[in-house]
Amino acid sequence: MSGTHESTSFAALRGQLQEAATEFADGPDALEGILLGMVDDVDRAVREPLEIFPVCHHSPASALAMARRLREKQPKVVYLELCEDMAPLLTELRNCRLPVAVQAFAGDVDGFPAAWAPLSVVAPVTEASAEYQAIAYALDTPGVELVLVDRSTDHVFQWDRGDSNDVPQEAEAALHGEAVGVEIGDLRPRFAELEEHLLRHGKVRHWSEWWHQYVEVPLGDSDHATYRQVMFLIGSLFRRLTPGYGARLRVDEDRERYMWTRMREHLAATGTNPEDCLYVCGAFHAASRVEEFGVEGRSDTFTISPRTATTWQYGLIPSSHAAIEAQFGLAAGSVSIAATEWAKGLKRTRVKPYVLEGQAGKKKSTAKKSASVPAPPPEAPATDRLSGFLRRPPVLDGLDEAELLGWSVEIVRAARRNGYLASTADAIAVFETSILLAGMRDRAKPTPYDFQDAAVTCIEKDSVPGRRDVRRLVEIMMGGDRIGQVGYESLPPLARDVYDRLAPLELGLEQRGVRRALLDMASRPELSACSDVLWMLRRLMPQGAARPIMGERRLGERSIQESWDLALGTHQRALIELGYEGVSLEQVLEQRLRRDAYGPQATTASVLAAVEDALLYLRGHRLADELGTHALKLLAAERSVDGAPEVLRRVRALLAYYRTSEPVLPGWIESFVKTGYAHYCTLLPTAFRDEDATVGQVAAMLGFLFSLESLALSLGCDRHQLELAVAQSHPDDPAKTALLWAAQVQLGTLSRTELRARCDELLDNPLVVSSYPRYLSGFVHALEPVPGLADVVVEAVSNAFGRLPDTVLLPWLPLLITTLRSGAADLAPLMVREAGRVFPGRLPELDAWTPPWRMPETDLFAARPVAPVPRGAALLTAHPATCDAVAELLGCEEGWASSELPAPSGAALLTAHPATCDAVAELLGCDGGWVTAVPAPPGAGAALTARHPATAGALEPLLAAL
């Protein structure tokens, strides 16, 4: 301290504290230094020409004092402890319904570790906060300038990235996501033993309750000078009791140096008188001891580091009381109680708060603003108000029986609606218990926390019948978890574009809650564009934002009717953060697909998934072809088979889509098949021996090779490469051995009979029978590349159950079930369908049923014996009347021929109608004419050959060609 005149204001207080320290500490020691240092900090802050207004985060007392002081002083410049690069966003608060949070977001980092991305900083604003009063006053008062002086968001991560808050898990508290919180006035003891001491002696459970009881209530009706000095004293106490000189304290001091440097720069640039300014900051920073403190502080000891090259984007996101409480470590319900106390304080003190013109949910002001601001009254010299405040006994606030009775009735009514068996007697019990608890805690009036404890004690019994317990019901009754909303005008272009494109649904998607959307594209084709937007939102936003109930979108398929559950208002933060990435959904989706495809963790399967998404949502083939070419490069560079199952599934789906929707296959997918065929043939022998490669992955490789073999061979691949790869494979694992046998059957190097013989040998060998379930697992996986082996797999399983005794079968039966369930659950239905086809459908038929694999094999191509009697002869002779009727109809009157000598079936026709044979002979160029009849075998062909040998000679080359 310099000068005697400045220090005389608190001389009496210094003497009293020195005497107290000597008496309690039995002599001057560190306690005296702490107590006198606190007075010095208060004296220093009070004497500063630039008025410092200390506040606490979301404190109704601070907000009331701020509103009163602004109307009294009417400063021309308001310096606010908030990130300086957030200033342009503050005017957008008038389009929002509080609480909301000002956010700075960076998706791509430059100058920070890539693992930190994305970076996010939020500064929540509530109506019951001093910072909102200062913002509203500065923005709506002509001639007043608002200057943000705290470090930029870039410096937040430069200085204290490791001090970020834990991510809340509750849905109500997740509105801020993983953002780092920035608050004004973090007044909480950083000395754990001090906080424990205050809570224990104050007979409270948590810090929010202590602050409400011992700071908020006494300062609610105090004058400006008393409020400032008390807040300076509390900030100095917590600052001096901070243990050690840790990283957090160093960051706080750097912030104070930063803010005073910015304020001096502004004063020097504008020539503003410091007495016309007001500096709003946390009480912890107001009691600063850095050399740069004050307008006369040193300016040559601190240099502001430059920002990194990271590009920051700014916006407003919805906030809530629960999100603020979770992010800043406040007690549940404390912010809601503070909002209630703010409303009561306004009514009690008749202070007129500042509200931004046009604020959502507020009435428009009809009073005209004056262009000239009246001069403020002269300031009284600073005097000691702490001595009187500290000596004054607590003012006992009388019991407001009407208020407490109303609380008791309301909580009983709320409990009944939520399933509790509460009655009027419970309301009386809550009323009396609240008064009793307040008396036990030395309070004349029950606080909301006392009432909450009383309600839990009297109403909540052994269980919670509904979704909310009594403590939560009290929080809702005291104000509830108010959730803010960002107005349409303050949304980024992407969010506004989404709302505009979904306007035909007419659902009011800006509001919170779930909306059911029904889309009938058959009757309203214009809703097809809405469907495209909803599918992209489902791809880009959290799961609950857009959830399809009916309808699906696959390659080559589009639904004509869809049903959706939409909660865009609830997930407004996620929609706003999409706007930081681009100006349209298509642009953001394309950027994300490229980032995923070209990222360091990208695999062939993930890139193929990106190709599929590009075809589904963007419809254009430019991006799909580009990503497909990149997938081809990744496939050629892979040296493992981990992604083979997913690659096989994706490639099959893409091939099916292109074959049905495009006239020719794209060049990248043809190259992908060729490269994949050669790639998997090369890796196949190694994969069979590799212990890390699972049987499912090897089966997927074979599935790629066998299912796409025809296309690969047509593109120029060599099948001998696959045959050599299978011949070089020598697995040790039983499952892979069975898979190799299936591949050999598919290639034709192993017959089905030999495969059945090998299975029988496994069952006959007592040393191998314990591993038989693993062989069966390999056979089941073989259904992926060789689905035609389903009958052999069913036969192998049936033989095991039929031949093995129970002593052998029962021990490995659980192993068989678990093996099939874990490794081949998706292939089991194919085997089950084959079993349903083979086995009889009724139980009585089972006794006489013979398995197909036990029936004697027959040659399907063997010659069948010819019947000695022509077909139909017996029928004609048994029923001559039918033949007579047909003959009469055709005009045949010759009658029945003798049956003793059977005549050729075609010779009579040729001799009766020689003109037909002559025409055929002329057509074939035969001029030999008819020859003399010779005996010939029966048949029309024999008669033709005998009667017209030239015709037969002409037919010989034609028959040979056929």
Short mmCIF file of C-alpha atoms in Angstrom, two decimals, residues 461-724:
data_model
loop_
_atom_site.label_atom_id
_atom_site.label_comp_id
_atom_site.label_asym_id
_atom_site.label_seq_id
_atom_site.Cartn_x
_atom_site.Cartn_y
_atom_site.Cartn_z
CA LYS A 461 -41.43 -43.76 1.51
CA ASP A 462 -39.62 -46.96 0.57
CA SER A 463 -39.84 -46.71 -3.21
CA VAL A 464 -40.38 -44.28 -6.09
CA PRO A 465 -43.59 -45.20 -7.95
CA GLY A 466 -42.97 -42.99 -10.96
CA ARG A 467 -40.16 -41.62 -13.04
CA ARG A 468 -39.39 -38.71 -10.71
CA ASP A 469 -38.56 -38.79 -7.02
CA VAL A 470 -39.66 -36.15 -4.52
CA ARG A 471 -36.39 -34.25 -4.68
CA ARG A 472 -36.81 -33.83 -8.42
CA LEU A 473 -40.43 -32.78 -7.97
CA VAL A 474 -39.34 -30.03 -5.59
CA GLU A 475 -36.80 -28.79 -8.13
CA ILE A 476 -39.50 -28.66 -10.79
CA MET A 477 -41.88 -26.88 -8.45
CA MET A 478 -39.25 -24.28 -7.55
CA GLY A 479 -38.76 -23.32 -11.16
CA GLY A 480 -37.96 -26.45 -13.08
CA ASP A 481 -35.22 -27.07 -15.56
CA ARG A 482 -35.80 -24.19 -17.92
CA ILE A 483 -34.40 -24.91 -21.35
CA GLY A 484 -33.57 -22.10 -23.70
CA GLN A 485 -34.13 -21.83 -27.40
CA VAL A 486 -32.22 -20.07 -30.14
CA GLY A 487 -34.44 -18.01 -32.43
CA TYR A 488 -34.70 -18.60 -36.15
CA GLU A 489 -32.91 -15.33 -36.99
CA SER A 490 -29.90 -16.31 -34.86
CA LEU A 491 -29.49 -19.79 -36.36
CA PRO A 492 -26.68 -20.52 -38.83
CA PRO A 493 -27.64 -20.80 -42.52
CA LEU A 494 -27.65 -24.60 -42.47
CA ALA A 495 -30.14 -24.82 -39.59
CA ARG A 496 -32.44 -22.29 -41.23
CA ASP A 497 -32.18 -24.21 -44.51
CA VAL A 498 -33.21 -27.41 -42.72
CA TYR A 499 -36.27 -25.76 -41.18
CA ASP A 500 -37.21 -24.24 -44.55
CA ARG A 501 -36.91 -27.54 -46.41
CA LEU A 502 -38.99 -29.33 -43.77
CA ALA A 503 -41.66 -26.62 -43.73
CA PRO A 504 -44.09 -28.72 -45.89
CA LEU A 505 -44.46 -31.10 -42.94
CA GLU A 506 -46.15 -28.32 -40.92
CA LEU A 507 -45.05 -29.72 -37.56
CA GLY A 508 -43.45 -26.79 -35.72
CA LEU A 509 -40.07 -28.48 -35.46
CA GLU A 510 -38.53 -25.50 -33.63
CA GLN A 511 -40.33 -26.54 -30.44
CA ARG A 512 -38.93 -29.12 -28.06
CA GLY A 513 -40.44 -32.58 -27.88
CA VAL A 514 -41.11 -35.39 -30.33
CA ARG A 515 -43.19 -34.77 -33.44
CA ARG A 516 -44.60 -37.61 -35.57
CA ALA A 517 -44.23 -36.99 -39.31
CA LEU A 518 -46.19 -39.04 -41.88
CA LEU A 519 -44.90 -38.86 -45.45
CA ASP A 520 -46.96 -40.26 -48.31
CA MET A 521 -44.83 -39.66 -51.39
CA ALA A 522 -47.36 -41.39 -53.63
CA SER A 523 -50.06 -38.75 -53.09
CA ARG A 524 -47.68 -35.84 -52.31
CA PRO A 525 -44.53 -36.14 -54.44
CA GLU A 526 -43.16 -32.88 -53.00
CA LEU A 527 -42.53 -34.68 -49.70
CA SER A 528 -39.81 -36.70 -51.38
CA ALA A 529 -37.44 -33.76 -50.81
CA CYS A 530 -38.35 -33.80 -47.10
CA SER A 531 -37.56 -37.50 -47.00
CA ASP A 532 -34.09 -36.82 -48.41
CA VAL A 533 -33.46 -34.21 -45.70
CA LEU A 534 -34.63 -36.53 -42.93
CA TRP A 535 -32.38 -39.38 -44.06
CA MET A 536 -29.40 -37.04 -44.14
CA LEU A 537 -30.28 -35.75 -40.66
CA ARG A 538 -30.44 -39.32 -39.43
CA ARG A 539 -26.95 -39.86 -40.83
CA LEU A 540 -25.45 -36.66 -39.40
CA MET A 541 -27.23 -35.99 -36.09
CA PRO A 542 -27.62 -37.95 -32.83
CA GLN A 543 -29.85 -40.99 -32.78
CA GLY A 544 -32.97 -39.39 -31.28
CA ALA A 545 -33.09 -36.34 -33.54
CA ALA A 546 -34.62 -38.10 -36.55
CA ARG A 547 -35.76 -41.69 -36.00
CA PRO A 548 -37.56 -43.62 -38.77
CA ILE A 549 -40.57 -45.64 -37.64
CA MET A 550 -41.68 -46.93 -41.04
CA GLY A 551 -39.71 -46.95 -44.25
CA GLU A 552 -36.13 -47.63 -45.13
CA ARG A 553 -33.54 -46.51 -47.63
CA ARG A 554 -31.29 -49.06 -49.28
CA LEU A 555 -29.36 -49.18 -52.50
CA GLY A 556 -31.88 -49.33 -55.32
CA GLU A 557 -34.90 -49.06 -52.99
CA ARG A 558 -37.01 -46.06 -52.01
CA SER A 559 -40.06 -46.11 -49.78
CA ILE A 560 -43.32 -44.59 -50.98
CA GLN A 561 -44.54 -44.07 -47.40
CA GLU A 562 -42.51 -43.18 -44.32
CA SER A 563 -43.14 -42.34 -40.70
CA TRP A 564 -40.66 -40.41 -38.51
CA ASP A 565 -40.25 -39.30 -34.92
CA LEU A 566 -38.55 -35.90 -35.04
CA ALA A 567 -37.00 -34.02 -32.10
CA LEU A 568 -35.01 -31.28 -33.81
CA GLY A 569 -35.95 -28.75 -31.15
CA THR A 570 -34.59 -31.00 -28.42
CA HIS A 571 -31.35 -31.52 -30.36
CA GLN A 572 -31.02 -27.94 -31.49
CA ARG A 573 -27.41 -27.77 -30.30
CA ALA A 574 -26.39 -30.60 -32.63
CA LEU A 575 -28.18 -28.93 -35.54
CA ILE A 576 -26.44 -25.62 -34.83
CA GLU A 577 -23.04 -27.29 -34.67
CA LEU A 578 -23.72 -28.80 -38.09
CA GLY A 579 -23.95 -25.22 -39.31
CA TYR A 580 -20.34 -24.67 -38.26
CA GLU A 581 -19.24 -27.26 -40.83
CA GLY A 582 -21.01 -25.95 -43.92
CA VAL A 583 -23.97 -24.11 -45.37
CA SER A 584 -26.01 -27.14 -46.45
CA LEU A 585 -26.54 -30.71 -45.37
CA GLU A 586 -25.14 -32.02 -48.63
CA GLN A 587 -21.91 -30.10 -48.16
CA VAL A 588 -21.49 -31.29 -44.56
CA LEU A 589 -22.21 -34.88 -45.51
CA GLU A 590 -19.71 -34.78 -48.37
CA GLN A 591 -17.05 -33.29 -46.08
CA ARG A 592 -17.62 -35.94 -43.46
CA LEU A 593 -17.52 -38.75 -46.00
CA ARG A 594 -14.24 -37.42 -47.36
CA ARG A 595 -12.82 -36.97 -43.87
CA ASP A 596 -13.73 -40.51 -42.89
CA ALA A 597 -12.46 -41.98 -46.15
CA TYR A 598 -9.13 -40.16 -46.19
CA GLY A 599 -8.55 -40.28 -42.42
CA PRO A 600 -5.69 -42.20 -40.82
CA GLN A 601 -8.07 -44.84 -39.46
CA ALA A 602 -9.82 -45.48 -42.77
CA THR A 603 -10.07 -49.07 -44.01
CA THR A 604 -11.35 -50.59 -47.21
CA ALA A 605 -14.64 -51.51 -45.55
CA SER A 606 -15.18 -48.02 -44.13
CA VAL A 607 -14.50 -46.40 -47.49
CA LEU A 608 -16.95 -48.77 -49.19
CA ALA A 609 -19.49 -47.76 -46.54
CA ALA A 610 -18.82 -44.13 -47.49
CA VAL A 611 -19.41 -45.03 -51.15
CA GLU A 612 -22.74 -46.56 -50.21
CA ASP A 613 -23.74 -43.48 -48.20
CA ALA A 614 -22.79 -41.23 -51.11
CA LEU A 615 -25.09 -43.20 -53.40
CA LEU A 616 -27.89 -43.29 -50.85
CA TYR A 617 -27.96 -39.65 -49.78
CA LEU A 618 -26.15 -37.62 -52.45
CA ARG A 619 -27.25 -39.66 -55.49
CA GLY A 620 -24.39 -38.33 -57.60
CA HIS A 621 -21.74 -40.72 -58.90
CA ARG A 622 -18.84 -38.25 -58.82
CA LEU A 623 -18.09 -38.64 -55.12
CA ALA A 624 -18.90 -42.36 -55.17
CA ASP A 625 -16.43 -42.99 -57.99
CA GLU A 626 -13.76 -40.95 -56.23
CA LEU A 627 -14.19 -42.81 -52.95
CA GLY A 628 -14.36 -46.15 -54.76
CA THR A 629 -11.01 -45.46 -56.42
CA HIS A 630 -9.57 -44.65 -53.01
CA ALA A 631 -10.99 -47.93 -51.62
CA LEU A 632 -9.15 -49.76 -54.38
CA LYS A 633 -5.87 -48.20 -53.23
CA LEU A 634 -6.50 -49.15 -49.62
CA LEU A 635 -7.33 -52.74 -50.59
CA ALA A 636 -4.07 -53.12 -52.46
CA ALA A 637 -2.15 -51.77 -49.46
CA GLU A 638 -3.79 -53.95 -46.80
CA ARG A 639 -1.80 -56.83 -45.40
CA SER A 640 -4.45 -58.32 -43.12
CA VAL A 641 -7.86 -59.86 -43.63
CA ASP A 642 -9.62 -58.22 -40.69
CA GLY A 643 -12.13 -56.39 -42.85
CA ALA A 644 -12.83 -59.18 -45.33
CA PRO A 645 -16.40 -59.96 -44.13
CA GLU A 646 -17.45 -56.32 -44.32
CA VAL A 647 -15.73 -55.85 -47.69
CA LEU A 648 -17.56 -58.87 -49.09
CA ARG A 649 -20.94 -57.59 -47.88
CA ARG A 650 -20.39 -54.08 -49.21
CA VAL A 651 -19.09 -55.20 -52.60
CA ARG A 652 -21.99 -57.56 -53.14
CA ALA A 653 -24.48 -54.82 -52.34
CA LEU A 654 -22.76 -52.31 -54.63
CA LEU A 655 -22.54 -54.83 -57.49
CA ALA A 656 -26.22 -55.66 -57.17
CA TYR A 657 -27.06 -51.95 -57.23
CA TYR A 658 -24.94 -51.12 -60.28
CA ARG A 659 -26.15 -54.18 -62.23
CA THR A 660 -29.80 -53.18 -61.77
CA SER A 661 -29.53 -49.40 -62.11
CA GLU A 662 -26.65 -48.76 -64.49
CA PRO A 663 -26.11 -49.97 -68.07
CA VAL A 664 -22.45 -50.80 -67.40
CA LEU A 665 -20.38 -51.28 -64.27
CA PRO A 666 -18.20 -48.34 -63.21
CA GLY A 667 -14.55 -48.75 -63.96
CA TRP A 668 -13.50 -48.56 -60.30
CA ILE A 669 -15.60 -51.53 -59.22
CA GLU A 670 -14.32 -53.68 -62.09
CA SER A 671 -10.78 -52.82 -61.03
CA PHE A 672 -11.75 -53.50 -57.43
CA VAL A 673 -12.93 -57.02 -58.30
CA LYS A 674 -9.78 -57.75 -60.30
CA THR A 675 -7.49 -56.40 -57.60
CA GLY A 676 -9.44 -58.11 -54.84
CA TYR A 677 -9.32 -61.45 -56.61
CA ALA A 678 -5.54 -61.34 -56.95
CA HIS A 679 -5.12 -59.78 -53.48
CA TYR A 680 -7.11 -62.42 -51.62
CA CYS A 681 -5.54 -65.25 -53.62
CA THR A 682 -2.15 -64.00 -52.46
CA LEU A 683 -3.21 -63.73 -48.80
CA LEU A 684 -5.18 -66.98 -48.70
CA PRO A 685 -2.36 -69.44 -47.74
CA THR A 686 -1.10 -67.09 -45.03
CA ALA A 687 -4.59 -66.53 -43.64
CA PHE A 688 -5.18 -70.28 -43.32
CA ARG A 689 -2.07 -70.58 -41.12
CA ASP A 690 -2.40 -67.27 -39.26
CA GLU A 691 -3.74 -67.72 -35.74
CA ASP A 692 -5.05 -64.13 -35.63
CA ALA A 693 -7.20 -64.64 -38.72
CA THR A 694 -10.58 -66.04 -37.73
CA VAL A 695 -12.45 -68.67 -39.65
CA GLY A 696 -15.12 -66.09 -40.50
CA GLN A 697 -12.54 -63.83 -42.13
CA VAL A 698 -11.09 -66.67 -44.18
CA ALA A 699 -14.60 -67.72 -45.20
CA ALA A 700 -15.28 -64.14 -46.32
CA MET A 701 -12.13 -64.25 -48.48
CA LEU A 702 -13.29 -67.45 -50.11
CA GLY A 703 -16.75 -65.94 -50.50
CA PHE A 704 -15.23 -63.02 -52.40
CA LEU A 705 -13.22 -65.36 -54.62
CA PHE A 706 -16.02 -67.81 -55.42
CA SER A 707 -19.01 -65.46 -55.65
CA LEU A 708 -17.19 -62.91 -57.84
CA GLU A 709 -15.17 -65.48 -59.78
CA SER A 710 -17.20 -65.27 -62.97
CA LEU A 711 -16.86 -61.47 -63.11
CA ALA A 712 -13.16 -61.63 -62.26
CA LEU A 713 -12.47 -64.23 -64.95
CA SER A 714 -14.35 -62.17 -67.53
CA LEU A 715 -12.13 -59.21 -66.62
CA GLY A 716 -8.95 -61.19 -67.26
CA CYS A 717 -8.12 -62.93 -63.97
CA ASP A 718 -6.56 -66.41 -63.98
CA ARG A 719 -8.34 -69.22 -62.16
CA HIS A 720 -5.09 -71.14 -61.77
CA GLN A 721 -4.05 -68.52 -59.21
CA LEU A 722 -6.96 -69.55 -56.97
CA GLU A 723 -6.24 -73.24 -57.47
CA LEU A 724 -2.59 -72.74 -56.51
#
